[in-house]
Amino acid sequence: MKAAVLHEVGGIPRYEDFPDPVAGHGEVIIDVKAVAVENVDKAIAAGTHYASEKYIGQLPAIPAFDGIGALPDGTLVGFGNIRLPYGALAQKAVVPQGSYVPIPDGIDPAVVTVMASAITAMSMKAAAGFVPGETVLVQGATGVAGRLAVKVARLLGAGRIVATGRDDDQLREVQAIGADTVINTAVSDEALAQAYLDARGDGYDVVVDYLWGRPSEILLRALVPRSFAFGKPTRVVQIGESAGTELALAGSSLRTSGVEIYGAAKGLDPQTMDEVYQQIVTWTRSGELTFDVEKVPLSDIETAWQRTDLKGRRLVVMP
Protein backbone atom coordinates (compact mmCIF):
# COMPACT_ATOMS: atom_id res chain seq x y z
CA MET A 1 0.00 0.00 0.00
CA LYS A 2 0.95 3.66 -0.21
CA ALA A 3 1.61 5.55 3.01
CA ALA A 4 3.26 8.60 4.53
CA VAL A 5 6.37 7.04 6.04
CA LEU A 6 8.53 8.67 8.70
CA HIS A 7 12.13 7.40 8.73
CA GLU A 8 13.69 9.62 11.39
CA VAL A 9 12.59 11.66 14.36
CA GLY A 10 12.08 15.22 13.21
CA GLY A 11 11.94 14.20 9.56
CA ILE A 12 9.27 14.75 6.91
CA PRO A 13 6.98 11.81 6.08
CA ARG A 14 7.53 10.52 2.55
CA TYR A 15 4.96 9.07 0.17
CA GLU A 16 6.12 5.55 -0.54
CA ASP A 17 5.27 1.89 -0.38
CA PHE A 18 4.78 0.24 3.01
CA PRO A 19 3.81 -3.39 3.77
CA ASP A 20 0.07 -3.94 3.92
CA PRO A 21 -1.20 -4.55 7.45
CA VAL A 22 -2.44 -8.07 8.15
CA ALA A 23 -5.24 -8.46 10.66
CA GLY A 24 -4.42 -10.69 13.59
CA HIS A 25 -6.84 -12.28 16.03
CA GLY A 26 -9.42 -9.70 17.13
CA GLU A 27 -8.27 -7.09 14.63
CA VAL A 28 -9.82 -5.50 11.55
CA ILE A 29 -8.41 -3.72 8.51
CA ILE A 30 -9.68 -0.19 7.87
CA ASP A 31 -9.71 1.39 4.41
CA VAL A 32 -8.69 4.94 5.29
CA LYS A 33 -10.79 7.77 3.80
CA ALA A 34 -9.75 10.97 5.60
CA VAL A 35 -7.16 12.00 8.19
CA ALA A 36 -6.75 15.40 9.80
CA VAL A 37 -3.12 16.43 10.30
CA GLU A 38 -2.95 18.36 13.55
CA ASN A 39 -0.22 20.05 15.54
CA VAL A 40 -0.05 17.07 17.88
CA ASP A 41 0.80 14.79 14.94
CA LYS A 42 3.67 17.04 13.92
CA ALA A 43 4.90 17.34 17.51
CA ILE A 44 4.94 13.55 17.88
CA ALA A 45 6.85 13.16 14.61
CA ALA A 46 9.29 15.85 15.73
CA GLY A 47 9.94 14.03 19.01
CA THR A 48 8.78 16.98 21.12
CA HIS A 49 5.51 15.51 22.42
CA TYR A 50 5.31 13.41 25.58
CA ALA A 51 3.74 10.61 23.50
CA SER A 52 6.49 10.63 20.86
CA GLU A 53 8.30 7.62 22.28
CA LYS A 54 5.14 5.54 22.13
CA TYR A 55 4.19 6.41 18.58
CA ILE A 56 7.57 6.68 16.87
CA GLY A 57 9.66 4.50 19.13
CA GLN A 58 9.91 2.07 16.22
CA LEU A 59 10.93 3.47 12.84
CA PRO A 60 10.02 3.58 10.05
CA ALA A 61 6.48 4.42 11.13
CA ILE A 62 3.33 5.98 9.73
CA PRO A 63 2.18 9.16 11.54
CA ALA A 64 -1.28 10.07 12.87
CA PHE A 65 -3.28 7.88 15.21
CA ASP A 66 -6.91 8.35 14.20
CA GLY A 67 -9.05 9.06 11.18
CA ILE A 68 -12.14 8.15 9.20
CA GLY A 69 -12.33 4.93 7.20
CA ALA A 70 -14.45 2.03 6.04
CA LEU A 71 -14.85 -1.39 7.61
CA PRO A 72 -14.71 -4.44 5.33
CA ASP A 73 -18.51 -4.24 4.99
CA GLY A 74 -18.31 -0.61 3.85
CA THR A 75 -19.53 1.02 7.09
CA LEU A 76 -17.87 4.40 7.61
CA VAL A 77 -16.33 4.78 11.04
CA GLY A 78 -14.05 6.94 13.07
CA PHE A 79 -11.14 4.79 14.21
CA GLY A 80 -8.18 4.90 16.57
CA ASN A 81 -5.89 2.69 18.66
CA ILE A 82 -3.96 1.67 15.53
CA ARG A 83 -1.42 -1.12 15.84
CA LEU A 84 2.03 0.44 15.60
CA PRO A 85 4.08 1.12 13.54
CA TYR A 86 1.03 1.59 11.34
CA GLY A 87 -0.68 4.95 11.50
CA ALA A 88 -3.63 6.66 9.88
CA LEU A 89 -1.74 8.38 7.04
CA ALA A 90 -1.95 5.38 4.75
CA GLN A 91 -4.37 3.61 2.49
CA LYS A 92 -5.01 1.00 5.19
CA ALA A 93 -4.75 0.72 8.96
CA VAL A 94 -5.20 -2.16 11.41
CA VAL A 95 -7.08 -1.70 14.69
CA PRO A 96 -8.59 -3.93 17.38
CA GLN A 97 -12.21 -4.95 16.91
CA GLY A 98 -14.35 -2.24 18.50
CA SER A 99 -11.76 0.57 18.23
CA TYR A 100 -14.12 2.48 16.00
CA VAL A 101 -17.53 4.14 16.03
CA PRO A 102 -19.95 4.85 13.18
CA ILE A 103 -19.77 8.40 11.86
CA PRO A 104 -22.91 10.53 11.44
CA ASP A 105 -24.81 10.09 8.20
CA GLY A 106 -24.83 12.99 5.79
CA ILE A 107 -21.58 14.63 6.93
CA ASP A 108 -18.45 14.75 4.76
CA PRO A 109 -15.79 12.42 6.26
CA ALA A 110 -13.25 15.24 5.90
CA VAL A 111 -15.45 17.42 8.13
CA VAL A 112 -15.88 14.62 10.66
CA THR A 113 -12.11 14.57 11.17
CA VAL A 114 -12.29 18.13 12.49
CA MET A 115 -15.37 17.75 14.68
CA ALA A 116 -13.21 16.80 17.67
CA SER A 117 -11.92 20.38 17.82
CA ALA A 118 -15.49 21.65 18.09
CA ILE A 119 -16.19 19.09 20.80
CA THR A 120 -13.17 20.42 22.72
CA ALA A 121 -14.54 23.96 22.38
CA MET A 122 -17.66 22.78 24.16
CA SER A 123 -15.53 22.53 27.31
CA MET A 124 -16.57 26.14 27.90
CA LYS A 125 -19.90 24.61 28.89
CA ALA A 126 -18.94 21.15 30.14
CA ALA A 127 -15.95 22.30 32.21
CA ALA A 128 -16.69 25.95 32.97
CA GLY A 129 -20.48 25.87 33.18
CA PHE A 130 -21.05 28.59 30.59
CA VAL A 131 -24.57 30.03 30.50
CA PRO A 132 -26.07 32.19 27.74
CA GLY A 133 -25.29 35.89 27.97
CA GLU A 134 -21.84 35.48 29.49
CA THR A 135 -18.65 37.02 28.11
CA VAL A 136 -16.17 34.58 26.58
CA LEU A 137 -12.49 35.26 25.89
CA VAL A 138 -10.94 32.90 23.33
CA GLN A 139 -7.17 32.87 23.72
CA GLY A 140 -5.67 31.83 20.38
CA ALA A 141 -8.69 32.36 18.17
CA THR A 142 -7.00 32.47 14.76
CA GLY A 143 -6.22 28.75 14.59
CA VAL A 144 -8.64 26.02 13.56
CA ALA A 145 -9.71 25.14 17.10
CA GLY A 146 -9.86 28.78 18.21
CA ARG A 147 -12.11 29.78 15.33
CA LEU A 148 -14.41 26.89 16.12
CA ALA A 149 -14.50 28.05 19.76
CA VAL A 150 -15.68 31.48 18.60
CA LYS A 151 -18.42 29.87 16.50
CA VAL A 152 -19.44 27.56 19.35
CA ALA A 153 -19.57 30.45 21.83
CA ARG A 154 -21.85 32.33 19.47
CA LEU A 155 -24.11 29.30 18.99
CA LEU A 156 -24.28 28.79 22.75
CA GLY A 157 -25.51 32.37 23.16
CA ALA A 158 -22.49 34.31 24.40
CA GLY A 159 -23.25 37.92 25.23
CA ARG A 160 -19.82 39.09 24.13
CA ILE A 161 -16.87 37.30 22.54
CA VAL A 162 -13.32 38.62 22.80
CA ALA A 163 -10.69 36.88 20.69
CA THR A 164 -6.90 37.03 20.63
CA GLY A 165 -4.28 36.27 17.99
CA ARG A 166 -1.04 37.53 16.48
CA ASP A 167 -2.14 38.49 12.97
CA ASP A 168 -4.41 41.47 12.26
CA ASP A 169 -5.72 40.04 8.97
CA GLN A 170 -6.71 36.80 10.62
CA LEU A 171 -8.22 38.64 13.56
CA ARG A 172 -10.46 40.50 11.12
CA GLU A 173 -11.58 37.11 9.79
CA VAL A 174 -12.33 36.03 13.36
CA GLN A 175 -14.49 39.12 13.82
CA ALA A 176 -16.35 38.20 10.65
CA ILE A 177 -17.29 34.80 12.12
CA GLY A 178 -18.55 36.11 15.44
CA ALA A 179 -16.01 37.87 17.69
CA ASP A 180 -17.11 41.26 19.01
CA THR A 181 -13.65 42.47 20.00
CA VAL A 182 -10.16 41.28 19.06
CA ILE A 183 -6.78 41.67 20.73
CA ASN A 184 -3.41 41.33 19.00
CA THR A 185 -1.03 39.62 21.43
CA ALA A 186 2.08 40.54 19.41
CA VAL A 187 2.65 43.71 21.45
CA SER A 188 4.60 44.60 24.57
CA ASP A 189 3.61 43.06 27.89
CA GLU A 190 2.29 46.40 29.15
CA ALA A 191 0.24 47.03 26.01
CA LEU A 192 -1.22 43.53 26.10
CA ALA A 193 -2.19 43.81 29.76
CA GLN A 194 -3.96 47.08 29.02
CA ALA A 195 -5.71 45.56 26.01
CA TYR A 196 -7.11 42.79 28.20
CA LEU A 197 -8.38 45.39 30.65
CA ASP A 198 -9.87 47.60 27.95
CA ALA A 199 -11.75 44.71 26.34
CA ARG A 200 -13.09 43.05 29.47
CA GLY A 201 -16.21 45.21 29.93
CA ASP A 202 -17.92 43.87 33.05
CA GLY A 203 -15.39 41.05 33.18
CA TYR A 204 -14.54 37.80 31.45
CA ASP A 205 -16.83 35.02 32.61
CA VAL A 206 -15.16 32.19 30.70
CA VAL A 207 -11.70 32.01 29.12
CA VAL A 208 -11.12 29.28 26.54
CA ASP A 209 -7.33 29.03 26.46
CA TYR A 210 -5.45 27.48 23.54
CA LEU A 211 -2.28 29.53 24.25
CA TRP A 212 -1.02 29.32 27.83
CA GLY A 213 2.51 30.72 28.19
CA ARG A 214 3.12 34.47 27.98
CA PRO A 215 -0.33 35.74 26.90
CA SER A 216 -2.14 33.83 29.62
CA GLU A 217 0.39 34.85 32.25
CA ILE A 218 -0.21 38.49 31.35
CA LEU A 219 -3.98 37.97 31.36
CA LEU A 220 -3.97 36.41 34.82
CA ARG A 221 -1.78 39.20 36.12
CA ALA A 222 -4.06 41.83 34.58
CA LEU A 223 -7.12 40.36 36.29
CA VAL A 224 -5.74 40.99 39.78
CA PRO A 225 -7.85 43.82 41.30
CA ARG A 226 -6.10 47.13 41.86
CA SER A 227 -7.98 47.67 45.14
CA PHE A 228 -9.80 45.60 47.75
CA ALA A 229 -12.81 44.13 46.01
CA PHE A 230 -14.76 40.96 45.56
CA GLY A 231 -13.41 39.52 42.35
CA LYS A 232 -15.90 38.44 39.71
CA PRO A 233 -15.38 34.74 38.97
CA THR A 234 -13.44 34.09 35.77
CA ARG A 235 -13.42 30.42 34.78
CA VAL A 236 -10.35 29.57 32.72
CA VAL A 237 -10.40 26.36 30.69
CA GLN A 238 -6.88 25.22 29.81
CA ILE A 239 -6.94 23.43 26.44
CA GLY A 240 -3.73 24.11 24.52
CA GLU A 241 -0.24 25.50 24.92
CA SER A 242 0.73 26.94 21.54
CA ALA A 243 2.35 29.95 23.24
CA GLY A 244 4.20 28.00 25.91
CA THR A 245 3.98 24.98 28.18
CA GLU A 246 4.41 26.91 31.42
CA LEU A 247 3.64 30.24 33.05
CA ALA A 248 4.43 31.98 36.34
CA LEU A 249 1.28 32.17 38.44
CA ALA A 250 1.32 34.70 41.27
CA GLY A 251 -0.68 33.77 44.34
CA SER A 252 -2.66 36.99 44.02
CA SER A 253 -3.86 35.87 40.60
CA LEU A 254 -5.91 33.23 42.38
CA ARG A 255 -6.30 34.72 45.84
CA THR A 256 -8.04 37.98 44.95
CA SER A 257 -9.05 37.82 41.28
CA GLY A 258 -11.83 35.26 41.36
CA VAL A 259 -9.97 33.18 38.77
CA GLU A 260 -10.74 29.46 38.66
CA ILE A 261 -8.65 27.22 36.40
CA TYR A 262 -9.92 23.95 34.95
CA GLY A 263 -8.59 21.39 32.54
CA ALA A 264 -10.62 20.82 29.38
CA ALA A 265 -11.62 17.31 30.51
CA LYS A 266 -13.34 18.54 33.67
CA GLY A 267 -16.97 17.51 33.79
CA LEU A 268 -16.70 14.90 31.07
CA ASP A 269 -18.33 11.52 31.46
CA PRO A 270 -19.97 9.22 28.91
CA GLN A 271 -23.34 10.98 29.17
CA THR A 272 -21.86 14.48 28.85
CA MET A 273 -19.65 13.42 25.94
CA ASP A 274 -22.68 12.02 24.12
CA GLU A 275 -24.66 15.22 24.71
CA VAL A 276 -21.79 17.36 23.46
CA TYR A 277 -21.26 15.15 20.43
CA GLN A 278 -24.93 15.15 19.48
CA GLN A 279 -25.06 18.95 19.74
CA ILE A 280 -22.07 19.33 17.41
CA VAL A 281 -23.62 16.87 14.95
CA THR A 282 -26.93 18.79 15.00
CA TRP A 283 -25.23 22.12 14.35
CA THR A 284 -23.12 20.59 11.60
CA ARG A 285 -26.03 18.97 9.80
CA SER A 286 -28.06 22.18 9.95
CA GLY A 287 -25.17 24.24 8.59
CA GLU A 288 -25.07 26.44 11.69
CA LEU A 289 -21.56 25.21 12.45
CA THR A 290 -19.13 25.17 9.54
CA PHE A 291 -15.62 23.76 9.26
CA ASP A 292 -12.81 25.07 7.07
CA VAL A 293 -10.76 22.20 5.67
CA GLU A 294 -8.02 21.94 3.05
CA LYS A 295 -8.19 18.55 1.36
CA VAL A 296 -5.01 17.13 -0.16
CA PRO A 297 -4.20 13.70 -1.59
CA LEU A 298 -1.88 11.39 0.32
CA SER A 299 0.59 11.62 -2.55
CA ASP A 300 1.19 15.30 -1.66
CA ILE A 301 2.06 14.59 1.99
CA GLU A 302 5.65 15.85 1.84
CA THR A 303 4.59 19.30 0.62
CA ALA A 304 1.41 19.40 2.69
CA TRP A 305 3.23 18.48 5.93
CA GLN A 306 5.36 21.62 5.61
CA ARG A 307 2.61 24.08 4.66
CA THR A 308 2.35 27.26 6.69
CA ASP A 309 -0.34 29.02 4.67
CA LEU A 310 -3.45 27.30 5.97
CA LYS A 311 -4.49 30.13 8.33
CA GLY A 312 -7.45 28.65 10.14
CA ARG A 313 -8.07 25.73 7.79
CA ARG A 314 -7.42 22.16 8.88
CA LEU A 315 -5.25 20.04 6.62
CA VAL A 316 -7.13 16.84 5.78
CA VAL A 317 -5.36 14.08 3.86
CA MET A 318 -7.49 11.91 1.61
CA PRO A 319 -5.82 8.53 0.92
CSV table of C-alpha atoms in Angstrom, one decimal, residues 93-283:
chain,number,residue,atom,x,y,z
A,93,ALA,CA,-4.8,0.7,9.0
A,94,VAL,CA,-5.2,-2.2,11.4
A,95,VAL,CA,-7.1,-1.7,14.7
A,96,PRO,CA,-8.6,-3.9,17.4
A,97,GLN,CA,-12.2,-5.0,16.9
A,98,GLY,CA,-14.3,-2.2,18.5
A,99,SER,CA,-11.8,0.6,18.2
A,100,TYR,CA,-14.1,2.5,16.0
A,101,VAL,CA,-17.5,4.1,16.0
A,102,PRO,CA,-19.9,4.8,13.2
A,103,ILE,CA,-19.8,8.4,11.9
A,104,PRO,CA,-22.9,10.5,11.4
A,105,ASP,CA,-24.8,10.1,8.2
A,106,GLY,CA,-24.8,13.0,5.8
A,107,ILE,CA,-21.6,14.6,6.9
A,108,ASP,CA,-18.4,14.8,4.8
A,109,PRO,CA,-15.8,12.4,6.3
A,110,ALA,CA,-13.2,15.2,5.9
A,111,VAL,CA,-15.5,17.4,8.1
A,112,VAL,CA,-15.9,14.6,10.7
A,113,THR,CA,-12.1,14.6,11.2
A,114,VAL,CA,-12.3,18.1,12.5
A,115,MET,CA,-15.4,17.8,14.7
A,116,ALA,CA,-13.2,16.8,17.7
A,117,SER,CA,-11.9,20.4,17.8
A,118,ALA,CA,-15.5,21.7,18.1
A,119,ILE,CA,-16.2,19.1,20.8
A,120,THR,CA,-13.2,20.4,22.7
A,121,ALA,CA,-14.5,24.0,22.4
A,122,MET,CA,-17.7,22.8,24.2
A,123,SER,CA,-15.5,22.5,27.3
A,124,MET,CA,-16.6,26.1,27.9
A,125,LYS,CA,-19.9,24.6,28.9
A,126,ALA,CA,-18.9,21.2,30.1
A,127,ALA,CA,-16.0,22.3,32.2
A,128,ALA,CA,-16.7,26.0,33.0
A,129,GLY,CA,-20.5,25.9,33.2
A,130,PHE,CA,-21.0,28.6,30.6
A,131,VAL,CA,-24.6,30.0,30.5
A,132,PRO,CA,-26.1,32.2,27.7
A,133,GLY,CA,-25.3,35.9,28.0
A,134,GLU,CA,-21.8,35.5,29.5
A,135,THR,CA,-18.6,37.0,28.1
A,136,VAL,CA,-16.2,34.6,26.6
A,137,LEU,CA,-12.5,35.3,25.9
A,138,VAL,CA,-10.9,32.9,23.3
A,139,GLN,CA,-7.2,32.9,23.7
A,140,GLY,CA,-5.7,31.8,20.4
A,141,ALA,CA,-8.7,32.4,18.2
A,142,THR,CA,-7.0,32.5,14.8
A,143,GLY,CA,-6.2,28.7,14.6
A,144,VAL,CA,-8.6,26.0,13.6
A,145,ALA,CA,-9.7,25.1,17.1
A,146,GLY,CA,-9.9,28.8,18.2
A,147,ARG,CA,-12.1,29.8,15.3
A,148,LEU,CA,-14.4,26.9,16.1
A,149,ALA,CA,-14.5,28.1,19.8
A,150,VAL,CA,-15.7,31.5,18.6
A,151,LYS,CA,-18.4,29.9,16.5
A,152,VAL,CA,-19.4,27.6,19.3
A,153,ALA,CA,-19.6,30.4,21.8
A,154,ARG,CA,-21.9,32.3,19.5
A,155,LEU,CA,-24.1,29.3,19.0
A,156,LEU,CA,-24.3,28.8,22.8
A,157,GLY,CA,-25.5,32.4,23.2
A,158,ALA,CA,-22.5,34.3,24.4
A,159,GLY,CA,-23.3,37.9,25.2
A,160,ARG,CA,-19.8,39.1,24.1
A,161,ILE,CA,-16.9,37.3,22.5
A,162,VAL,CA,-13.3,38.6,22.8
A,163,ALA,CA,-10.7,36.9,20.7
A,164,THR,CA,-6.9,37.0,20.6
A,165,GLY,CA,-4.3,36.3,18.0
A,166,ARG,CA,-1.0,37.5,16.5
A,167,ASP,CA,-2.1,38.5,13.0
A,168,ASP,CA,-4.4,41.5,12.3
A,169,ASP,CA,-5.7,40.0,9.0
A,170,GLN,CA,-6.7,36.8,10.6
A,171,LEU,CA,-8.2,38.6,13.6
A,172,ARG,CA,-10.5,40.5,11.1
A,173,GLU,CA,-11.6,37.1,9.8
A,174,VAL,CA,-12.3,36.0,13.4
A,175,GLN,CA,-14.5,39.1,13.8
A,176,ALA,CA,-16.4,38.2,10.7
A,177,ILE,CA,-17.3,34.8,12.1
A,178,GLY,CA,-18.5,36.1,15.4
A,179,ALA,CA,-16.0,37.9,17.7
A,180,ASP,CA,-17.1,41.3,19.0
A,181,THR,CA,-13.6,42.5,20.0
A,182,VAL,CA,-10.2,41.3,19.1
A,183,ILE,CA,-6.8,41.7,20.7
A,184,ASN,CA,-3.4,41.3,19.0
A,185,THR,CA,-1.0,39.6,21.4
A,186,ALA,CA,2.1,40.5,19.4
A,187,VAL,CA,2.6,43.7,21.4
A,188,SER,CA,4.6,44.6,24.6
A,189,ASP,CA,3.6,43.1,27.9
A,190,GLU,CA,2.3,46.4,29.1
A,191,ALA,CA,0.2,47.0,26.0
A,192,LEU,CA,-1.2,43.5,26.1
A,193,ALA,CA,-2.2,43.8,29.8
A,194,GLN,CA,-4.0,47.1,29.0
A,195,ALA,CA,-5.7,45.6,26.0
A,196,TYR,CA,-7.1,42.8,28.2
A,197,LEU,CA,-8.4,45.4,30.7
A,198,ASP,CA,-9.9,47.6,28.0
A,199,ALA,CA,-11.8,44.7,26.3
A,200,ARG,CA,-13.1,43.0,29.5
A,201,GLY,CA,-16.2,45.2,29.9
A,202,ASP,CA,-17.9,43.9,33.0
A,203,GLY,CA,-15.4,41.0,33.2
A,204,TYR,CA,-14.5,37.8,31.4
A,205,ASP,CA,-16.8,35.0,32.6
A,206,VAL,CA,-15.2,32.2,30.7
A,207,VAL,CA,-11.7,32.0,29.1
A,208,VAL,CA,-11.1,29.3,26.5
A,209,ASP,CA,-7.3,29.0,26.5
A,210,TYR,CA,-5.4,27.5,23.5
A,211,LEU,CA,-2.3,29.5,24.2
A,212,TRP,CA,-1.0,29.3,27.8
A,213,GLY,CA,2.5,30.7,28.2
A,214,ARG,CA,3.1,34.5,28.0
A,215,PRO,CA,-0.3,35.7,26.9
A,216,SER,CA,-2.1,33.8,29.6
A,217,GLU,CA,0.4,34.9,32.3
A,218,ILE,CA,-0.2,38.5,31.4
A,219,LEU,CA,-4.0,38.0,31.4
A,220,LEU,CA,-4.0,36.4,34.8
A,221,ARG,CA,-1.8,39.2,36.1
A,222,ALA,CA,-4.1,41.8,34.6
A,223,LEU,CA,-7.1,40.4,36.3
A,224,VAL,CA,-5.7,41.0,39.8
A,225,PRO,CA,-7.8,43.8,41.3
A,226,ARG,CA,-6.1,47.1,41.9
A,227,SER,CA,-8.0,47.7,45.1
A,228,PHE,CA,-9.8,45.6,47.8
A,229,ALA,CA,-12.8,44.1,46.0
A,230,PHE,CA,-14.8,41.0,45.6
A,231,GLY,CA,-13.4,39.5,42.3
A,232,LYS,CA,-15.9,38.4,39.7
A,233,PRO,CA,-15.4,34.7,39.0
A,234,THR,CA,-13.4,34.1,35.8
A,235,ARG,CA,-13.4,30.4,34.8
A,236,VAL,CA,-10.3,29.6,32.7
A,237,VAL,CA,-10.4,26.4,30.7
A,238,GLN,CA,-6.9,25.2,29.8
A,239,ILE,CA,-6.9,23.4,26.4
A,240,GLY,CA,-3.7,24.1,24.5
A,241,GLU,CA,-0.2,25.5,24.9
A,242,SER,CA,0.7,26.9,21.5
A,243,ALA,CA,2.4,30.0,23.2
A,244,GLY,CA,4.2,28.0,25.9
A,245,THR,CA,4.0,25.0,28.2
A,246,GLU,CA,4.4,26.9,31.4
A,247,LEU,CA,3.6,30.2,33.1
A,248,ALA,CA,4.4,32.0,36.3
A,249,LEU,CA,1.3,32.2,38.4
A,250,ALA,CA,1.3,34.7,41.3
A,251,GLY,CA,-0.7,33.8,44.3
A,252,SER,CA,-2.7,37.0,44.0
A,253,SER,CA,-3.9,35.9,40.6
A,254,LEU,CA,-5.9,33.2,42.4
A,255,ARG,CA,-6.3,34.7,45.8
A,256,THR,CA,-8.0,38.0,45.0
A,257,SER,CA,-9.0,37.8,41.3
A,258,GLY,CA,-11.8,35.3,41.4
A,259,VAL,CA,-10.0,33.2,38.8
A,260,GLU,CA,-10.7,29.5,38.7
A,261,ILE,CA,-8.7,27.2,36.4
A,262,TYR,CA,-9.9,24.0,35.0
A,263,GLY,CA,-8.6,21.4,32.5
A,264,ALA,CA,-10.6,20.8,29.4
A,265,ALA,CA,-11.6,17.3,30.5
A,266,LYS,CA,-13.3,18.5,33.7
A,267,GLY,CA,-17.0,17.5,33.8
A,268,LEU,CA,-16.7,14.9,31.1
A,269,ASP,CA,-18.3,11.5,31.5
A,270,PRO,CA,-20.0,9.2,28.9
A,271,GLN,CA,-23.3,11.0,29.2
A,272,THR,CA,-21.9,14.5,28.9
A,273,MET,CA,-19.7,13.4,25.9
A,274,ASP,CA,-22.7,12.0,24.1
A,275,GLU,CA,-24.7,15.2,24.7
A,276,VAL,CA,-21.8,17.4,23.5
A,277,TYR,CA,-21.3,15.1,20.4
A,278,GLN,CA,-24.9,15.2,19.5
A,279,GLN,CA,-25.1,19.0,19.7
A,280,ILE,CA,-22.1,19.3,17.4
A,281,VAL,CA,-23.6,16.9,14.9
A,282,THR,CA,-26.9,18.8,15.0
A,283,TRP,CA,-25.2,22.1,14.3
